[in-house]
Amino acid sequence: MALLRLCLGLTAATSLLIGQVAATPLAGGTHLSPKGNLAARDEDLFVTPAPGLPSLESLGITAADLFDDEWLNDNAPSVFNATGGSSIHRRAADCGIGGGLLFYKPAARACAAYLDQLGTTMCVAPAYPASVTMCSAGSGTSTATVGGTGRGGTHASWCTHVSYAAQAVIASCGVNADWANWGFEYAWGNGNLEIYVIY
């Protein structure tokens, strides 16, 4: 798989470093809770869309909104409930094992919620082996990235369909309440658009 080949291209030293970073708590020993009830300050949170996608400001939302349970439940319920119960989350993603490539689940949910807010806006990825980061989020070293690569050429799908793929990874690849192994799934609207979630 394209993502597997990308990930296996990392050196052992890089993988070790990533594993060390993923296990590091936020500054001062605080953590975000599994469901995003914040122990970190709002100003320490970030959600960074890809260049060319709408800014949070243009959508009238903040990074703190995208990490907040109440906001998610009201505005992105499929993301809030990304635990495997709905038809979206019963679609199993392919999950990696080991390599230190754990991502922080609340940060991944923030990116999935952002992408979900974009609706029918098109999310585009270049042909493999190139890839694009569509959203990154987190606080300190507790992070997640949602990105994509096209199989056999440049491919696109609605950003909400990209969100569904990210949600499937969050639901399928968890190792505990806070962390999940990297994984990938195909965008709902385009089986040639491979969406990955990684640290």
Short mmCIF file of C-alpha atoms in Angstrom, two decimals:
data_model
loop_
_atom_site.label_atom_id
_atom_site.label_comp_id
_atom_site.label_asym_id
_atom_site.label_seq_id
_atom_site.Cartn_x
_atom_site.Cartn_y
_atom_site.Cartn_z
CA MET A 1 0.00 0.00 0.00
CA ALA A 2 1.17 3.52 -0.76
CA LEU A 3 1.11 4.66 2.86
CA LEU A 4 2.96 1.57 4.02
CA ARG A 5 5.68 2.22 1.49
CA LEU A 6 5.86 5.84 2.61
CA CYS A 7 6.11 4.86 6.27
CA LEU A 8 8.62 2.09 5.73
CA GLY A 9 10.85 4.63 4.03
CA LEU A 10 11.54 6.25 7.40
CA THR A 11 14.86 5.33 8.95
CA ALA A 12 14.97 3.31 12.14
CA ALA A 13 16.47 6.31 13.92
CA THR A 14 13.60 8.55 12.80
CA SER A 15 11.06 5.96 13.91
CA LEU A 16 12.72 5.74 17.31
CA LEU A 17 12.67 9.51 17.67
CA ILE A 18 8.99 9.66 16.68
CA GLY A 19 8.19 6.99 19.23
CA GLN A 20 9.94 9.02 21.93
CA VAL A 21 8.10 12.20 20.96
CA ALA A 22 4.68 10.48 20.82
CA ALA A 23 5.06 9.33 24.39
CA THR A 24 5.96 12.79 25.68
CA PRO A 25 3.31 14.61 27.75
CA LEU A 26 2.39 18.22 27.16
CA ALA A 27 4.50 20.90 28.78
CA GLY A 28 4.16 20.98 32.54
CA GLY A 29 2.92 17.37 32.66
CA THR A 30 -0.61 18.28 31.54
CA HIS A 31 -2.52 16.29 28.96
CA LEU A 32 -5.58 16.69 26.85
CA SER A 33 -8.25 14.26 27.96
CA PRO A 34 -9.31 11.43 25.60
CA LYS A 35 -12.48 13.32 24.60
CA GLY A 36 -10.87 16.72 24.33
CA ASN A 37 -11.83 18.25 27.69
CA LEU A 38 -8.87 20.53 27.84
CA ALA A 39 -6.09 20.51 30.36
CA ALA A 40 -3.99 22.54 27.89
CA ARG A 41 -4.67 26.24 27.43
CA ASP A 42 -6.80 27.17 24.42
CA GLU A 43 -4.00 29.30 23.00
CA ASP A 44 -1.67 26.27 22.95
CA LEU A 45 -3.96 24.35 20.60
CA PHE A 46 -3.52 24.48 16.85
CA VAL A 47 -5.48 23.24 13.84
CA THR A 48 -3.68 24.06 10.59
CA PRO A 49 -5.49 23.49 7.26
CA ALA A 50 -3.60 22.85 4.04
CA PRO A 51 -2.84 25.91 1.92
CA GLY A 52 -5.82 26.57 -0.33
CA LEU A 53 -8.40 25.17 2.07
CA PRO A 54 -10.64 27.59 4.02
CA SER A 55 -9.19 29.05 7.19
CA LEU A 56 -10.78 28.43 10.57
CA GLU A 57 -11.50 32.16 10.77
CA SER A 58 -13.46 32.07 7.50
CA LEU A 59 -15.60 29.26 8.93
CA GLY A 60 -16.19 31.15 12.17
CA ILE A 61 -14.56 28.47 14.32
CA THR A 62 -11.46 28.19 16.50
CA ALA A 63 -9.00 25.43 17.30
CA ALA A 64 -10.49 25.29 20.81
CA ASP A 65 -13.93 24.61 19.26
CA LEU A 66 -12.58 21.65 17.31
CA PHE A 67 -11.15 20.09 20.48
CA ASP A 68 -14.27 20.70 22.55
CA ASP A 69 -16.75 17.86 23.20
CA GLU A 70 -19.81 20.07 23.41
CA TRP A 71 -19.01 21.84 20.16
CA LEU A 72 -18.28 18.56 18.40
CA ASN A 73 -21.50 16.98 19.63
CA ASP A 74 -23.50 19.95 18.33
CA ASN A 75 -21.66 20.58 15.06
CA ALA A 76 -19.87 17.36 14.04
CA PRO A 77 -21.73 14.48 15.76
CA SER A 78 -20.20 11.78 13.56
CA VAL A 79 -16.74 12.91 14.68
CA PHE A 80 -17.81 13.17 18.32
CA ASN A 81 -19.02 9.56 18.16
CA ALA A 82 -16.03 8.15 16.25
CA THR A 83 -15.92 4.97 18.31
CA GLY A 84 -17.14 2.36 15.83
CA GLY A 85 -20.91 2.52 16.36
CA SER A 86 -22.18 4.19 13.19
CA SER A 87 -22.10 2.94 9.60
CA ILE A 88 -19.19 5.33 8.97
CA HIS A 89 -17.09 3.80 11.70
CA ARG A 90 -17.96 0.17 10.97
CA ARG A 91 -15.89 0.49 7.80
CA ALA A 92 -12.58 -0.86 9.06
CA ALA A 93 -9.41 1.02 8.17
CA ASP A 94 -5.98 -0.50 7.60
CA CYS A 95 -3.84 0.08 10.68
CA GLY A 96 -0.08 0.04 11.02
CA ILE A 97 1.65 -1.57 13.95
CA GLY A 98 4.72 -0.21 15.69
CA GLY A 99 7.34 2.05 14.20
CA GLY A 100 6.58 4.79 16.70
CA LEU A 101 4.00 6.34 14.36
CA LEU A 102 1.28 6.90 16.97
CA PHE A 103 -1.07 9.83 16.53
CA TYR A 104 -2.99 11.71 19.21
CA LYS A 105 -6.69 10.89 18.87
CA PRO A 106 -8.19 14.21 20.08
CA ALA A 107 -5.99 16.02 17.55
CA ALA A 108 -7.11 13.67 14.78
CA ARG A 109 -10.73 14.28 15.76
CA ALA A 110 -10.12 18.04 15.51
CA CYS A 111 -8.84 17.63 11.95
CA ALA A 112 -11.71 15.31 11.04
CA ALA A 113 -14.17 17.86 12.41
CA TYR A 114 -12.53 20.67 10.43
CA LEU A 115 -12.69 18.65 7.21
CA ASP A 116 -16.28 17.69 7.93
CA GLN A 117 -17.18 21.40 8.16
CA LEU A 118 -15.97 21.88 4.57
CA GLY A 119 -18.75 19.70 3.16
CA THR A 120 -18.55 19.48 -0.65
CA THR A 121 -15.34 21.50 -0.91
CA MET A 122 -12.91 19.33 -2.85
CA CYS A 123 -9.86 17.92 -1.08
CA VAL A 124 -7.17 17.10 -3.65
CA ALA A 125 -4.07 14.89 -3.39
CA PRO A 126 -1.23 14.44 -5.87
CA ALA A 127 -0.20 11.13 -7.38
CA TYR A 128 1.86 8.73 -5.27
CA PRO A 129 4.68 8.87 -4.25
CA ALA A 130 3.84 12.52 -3.55
CA SER A 131 1.35 13.27 -0.80
CA VAL A 132 -0.33 16.28 0.78
CA THR A 133 -1.10 17.24 4.36
CA MET A 134 -4.74 18.33 4.49
CA CYS A 135 -4.81 19.21 8.19
CA SER A 136 -2.54 19.02 11.21
CA ALA A 137 -3.59 19.62 14.81
CA GLY A 138 -2.52 19.24 18.40
CA SER A 139 -0.68 20.89 21.25
CA GLY A 140 3.01 20.57 21.93
CA THR A 141 4.15 17.11 20.84
CA SER A 142 0.66 15.57 21.03
CA THR A 143 -0.29 15.82 17.38
CA ALA A 144 -2.05 14.25 14.42
CA THR A 145 -1.95 14.80 10.68
CA VAL A 146 -4.56 13.91 8.07
CA GLY A 147 -3.22 13.68 4.55
CA GLY A 148 -3.68 11.93 1.26
CA THR A 149 -2.10 10.52 -1.85
CA GLY A 150 -3.60 9.56 -5.20
CA ARG A 151 -3.32 6.10 -6.72
CA GLY A 152 -2.45 6.35 -10.40
CA GLY A 153 -2.74 10.13 -10.60
CA THR A 154 -4.06 13.21 -8.87
CA HIS A 155 -7.37 12.47 -7.15
CA ALA A 156 -10.00 14.43 -5.25
CA SER A 157 -13.14 13.92 -3.18
CA TRP A 158 -15.42 16.02 -1.02
CA CYS A 159 -13.62 17.03 2.13
CA THR A 160 -16.46 15.55 4.20
CA HIS A 161 -15.69 12.19 2.56
CA VAL A 162 -12.05 12.64 3.54
CA SER A 163 -13.28 13.28 7.09
CA TYR A 164 -15.21 9.99 7.03
CA ALA A 165 -12.02 8.13 6.07
CA ALA A 166 -10.10 9.82 8.89
CA GLN A 167 -12.89 8.92 11.32
CA ALA A 168 -12.65 5.27 10.27
CA VAL A 169 -8.92 5.30 11.11
CA ILE A 170 -9.59 6.92 14.50
CA ALA A 171 -12.24 4.28 15.24
CA SER A 172 -10.21 1.31 13.98
CA CYS A 173 -6.63 1.95 15.03
CA GLY A 174 -6.73 3.02 18.68
CA VAL A 175 -4.29 1.49 21.13
CA ASN A 176 -5.80 3.28 24.16
CA ALA A 177 -8.07 6.21 24.95
CA ASP A 178 -5.53 8.81 23.84
CA TRP A 179 -3.35 7.28 21.14
CA ALA A 180 -3.77 5.29 17.93
CA ASN A 181 -1.51 3.60 15.41
CA TRP A 182 -1.14 5.26 12.04
CA GLY A 183 -3.58 3.99 9.48
CA PHE A 184 -5.29 4.68 6.18
CA GLU A 185 -8.64 4.37 4.45
CA TYR A 186 -9.98 5.48 1.09
CA ALA A 187 -12.13 8.59 0.76
CA TRP A 188 -15.81 7.66 0.58
CA GLY A 189 -16.28 9.35 -2.82
CA ASN A 190 -13.09 8.13 -4.50
CA GLY A 191 -11.49 4.73 -4.00
CA ASN A 192 -8.25 6.02 -5.54
CA LEU A 193 -7.77 8.71 -2.90
CA GLU A 194 -5.87 7.16 0.01
CA ILE A 195 -6.32 9.09 3.26
CA TYR A 196 -3.88 8.53 6.09
CA VAL A 197 -3.76 9.63 9.71
CA ILE A 198 -0.36 9.78 11.33
CA TYR A 199 1.45 11.61 14.15
#
